C-alpha positions in Angstrom: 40.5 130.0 -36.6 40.1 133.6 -37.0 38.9 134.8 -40.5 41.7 136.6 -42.8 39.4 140.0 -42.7 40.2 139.5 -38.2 43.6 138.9 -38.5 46.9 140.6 -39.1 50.4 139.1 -40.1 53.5 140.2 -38.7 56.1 139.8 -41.4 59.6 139.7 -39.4 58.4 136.8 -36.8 55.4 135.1 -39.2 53.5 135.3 -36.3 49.7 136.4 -36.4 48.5 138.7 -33.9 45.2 140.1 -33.1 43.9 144.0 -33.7 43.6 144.0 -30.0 46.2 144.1 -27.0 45.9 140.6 -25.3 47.5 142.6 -22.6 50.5 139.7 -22.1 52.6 140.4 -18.9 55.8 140.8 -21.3 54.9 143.3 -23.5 55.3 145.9 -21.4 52.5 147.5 -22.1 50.1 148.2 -19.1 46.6 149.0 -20.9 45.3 146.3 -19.1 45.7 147.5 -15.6 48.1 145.6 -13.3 50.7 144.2 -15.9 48.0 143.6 -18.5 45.8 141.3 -17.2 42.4 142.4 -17.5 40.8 145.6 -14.6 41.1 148.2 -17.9 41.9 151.2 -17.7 45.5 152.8 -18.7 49.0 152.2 -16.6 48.5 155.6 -15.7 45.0 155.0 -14.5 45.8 151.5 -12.8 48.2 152.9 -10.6 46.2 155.1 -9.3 43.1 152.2 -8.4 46.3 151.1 -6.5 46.9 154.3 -4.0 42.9 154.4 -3.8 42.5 150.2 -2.6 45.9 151.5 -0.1 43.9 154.7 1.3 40.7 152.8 1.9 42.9 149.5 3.4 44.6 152.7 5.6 41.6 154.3 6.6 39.5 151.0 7.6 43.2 149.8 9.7 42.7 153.5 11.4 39.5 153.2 12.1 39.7 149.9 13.8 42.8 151.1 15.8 40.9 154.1 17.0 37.7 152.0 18.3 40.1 149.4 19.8 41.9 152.5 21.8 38.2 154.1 22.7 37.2 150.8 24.5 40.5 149.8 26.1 40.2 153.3 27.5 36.9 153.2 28.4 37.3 149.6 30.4 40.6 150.5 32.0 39.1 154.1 33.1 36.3 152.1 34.8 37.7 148.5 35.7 37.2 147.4 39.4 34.6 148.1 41.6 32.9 151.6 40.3 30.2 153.3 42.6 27.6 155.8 41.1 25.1 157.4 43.0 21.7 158.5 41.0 19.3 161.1 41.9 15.8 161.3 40.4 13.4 164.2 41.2 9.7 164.7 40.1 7.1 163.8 42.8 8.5 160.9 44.6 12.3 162.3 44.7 14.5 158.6 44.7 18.5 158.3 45.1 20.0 155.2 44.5 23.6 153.7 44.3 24.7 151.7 41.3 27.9 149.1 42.0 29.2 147.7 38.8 32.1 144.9 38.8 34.1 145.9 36.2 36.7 142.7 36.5 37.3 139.9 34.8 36.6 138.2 38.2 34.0 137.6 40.8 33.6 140.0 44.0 32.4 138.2 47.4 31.1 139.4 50.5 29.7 142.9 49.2 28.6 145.0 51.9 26.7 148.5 51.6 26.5 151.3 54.4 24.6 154.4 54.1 25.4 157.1 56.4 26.1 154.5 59.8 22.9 152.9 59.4 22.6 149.3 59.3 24.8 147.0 56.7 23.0 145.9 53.9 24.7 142.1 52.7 24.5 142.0 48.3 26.6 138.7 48.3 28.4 137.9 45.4 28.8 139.9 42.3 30.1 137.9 39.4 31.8 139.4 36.7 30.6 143.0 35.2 27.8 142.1 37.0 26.0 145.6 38.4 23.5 145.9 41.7 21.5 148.8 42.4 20.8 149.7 46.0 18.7 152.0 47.8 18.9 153.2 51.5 16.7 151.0 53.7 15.4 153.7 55.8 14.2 155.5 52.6 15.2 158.6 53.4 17.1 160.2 50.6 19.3 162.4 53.0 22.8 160.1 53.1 26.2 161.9 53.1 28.1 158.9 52.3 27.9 155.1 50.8 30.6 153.3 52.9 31.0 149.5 50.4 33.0 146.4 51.4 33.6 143.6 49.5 35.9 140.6 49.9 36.0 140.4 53.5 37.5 143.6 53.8 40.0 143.3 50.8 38.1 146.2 48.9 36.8 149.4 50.5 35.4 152.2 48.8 33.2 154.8 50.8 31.6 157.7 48.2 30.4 160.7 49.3 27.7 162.6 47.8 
């Protein structure tokens, strides 16, 4: 029991309340933040805790949109078989072709052809599985990289 000194007396209901809001959801008063129970603050103020937890819900739901578009983009843009030659100068000058599978399957039979030389057999590439490749003859002079891959279903030539 609370001491006399605590407590208050409401005449008209002889019921005792408290010098304090309990912050009950039917008194329709808000002090209490969302329909009085507990967070502090004022109605006013709980509100706008509210549109702030929204924003932040928004901005994390954008952000996550916006990465999922970025790699969707970024696999479609480079799915299949993609073909990259790279040139490195300095004192022993190096080119070299990069084949990437960029499928959810396996490629067979992959086949590589610089400039009519001889055909150079990779095998199988297995899903985003990438070979780099170099021009038997060494010599750094190709025009074109002629590739063929299962048996004859794909065929890319890339010219430099």
């Amino acid at each position: 029991m609370i001491p006399a000194t605590k407590r208050m007396y409401n005449t008209y209901l002889h019921v005792h309340f408290y010098p304090f809001n309990m912050g009950r959801w039917d008194d329709n008063n808000n002090s209490y933040g969302y329909g009085g129970y507990g967070g502090g603050g004022g109605g006013s103020e709980s509100g706008k805790k509210r549109n702030w937890l929204k924003i932040i819900r928004r901005i994390i739901l954008i952000g996550f949109v916006v990465v999922a578009a970025i790699v969707l983009y970024v696999y479609f843009t480079t799915a299949g078989l993609n073909v990259e030659i790279i040139q490195r100068g300095g004192p022993v000058e190096t080119v070299s072709v990069k084949l990437s599978n960029n499928n959810f399957f396996s490629i067979t039979n992959v086949t590589v052809q610089f400039d009519g030389e001889q055909i150079q057999t990779l095998g199988n590439m297995g899903p985003f599985a990438s070979i780099f490749v170099t021009p038997e003859s060494g010599s750094s002079n190709f025009r074109q990289v002629m590739i063929e891959a299962n048996n004859g279903d794909i065929q890319l030539i890339k010219t430099r």
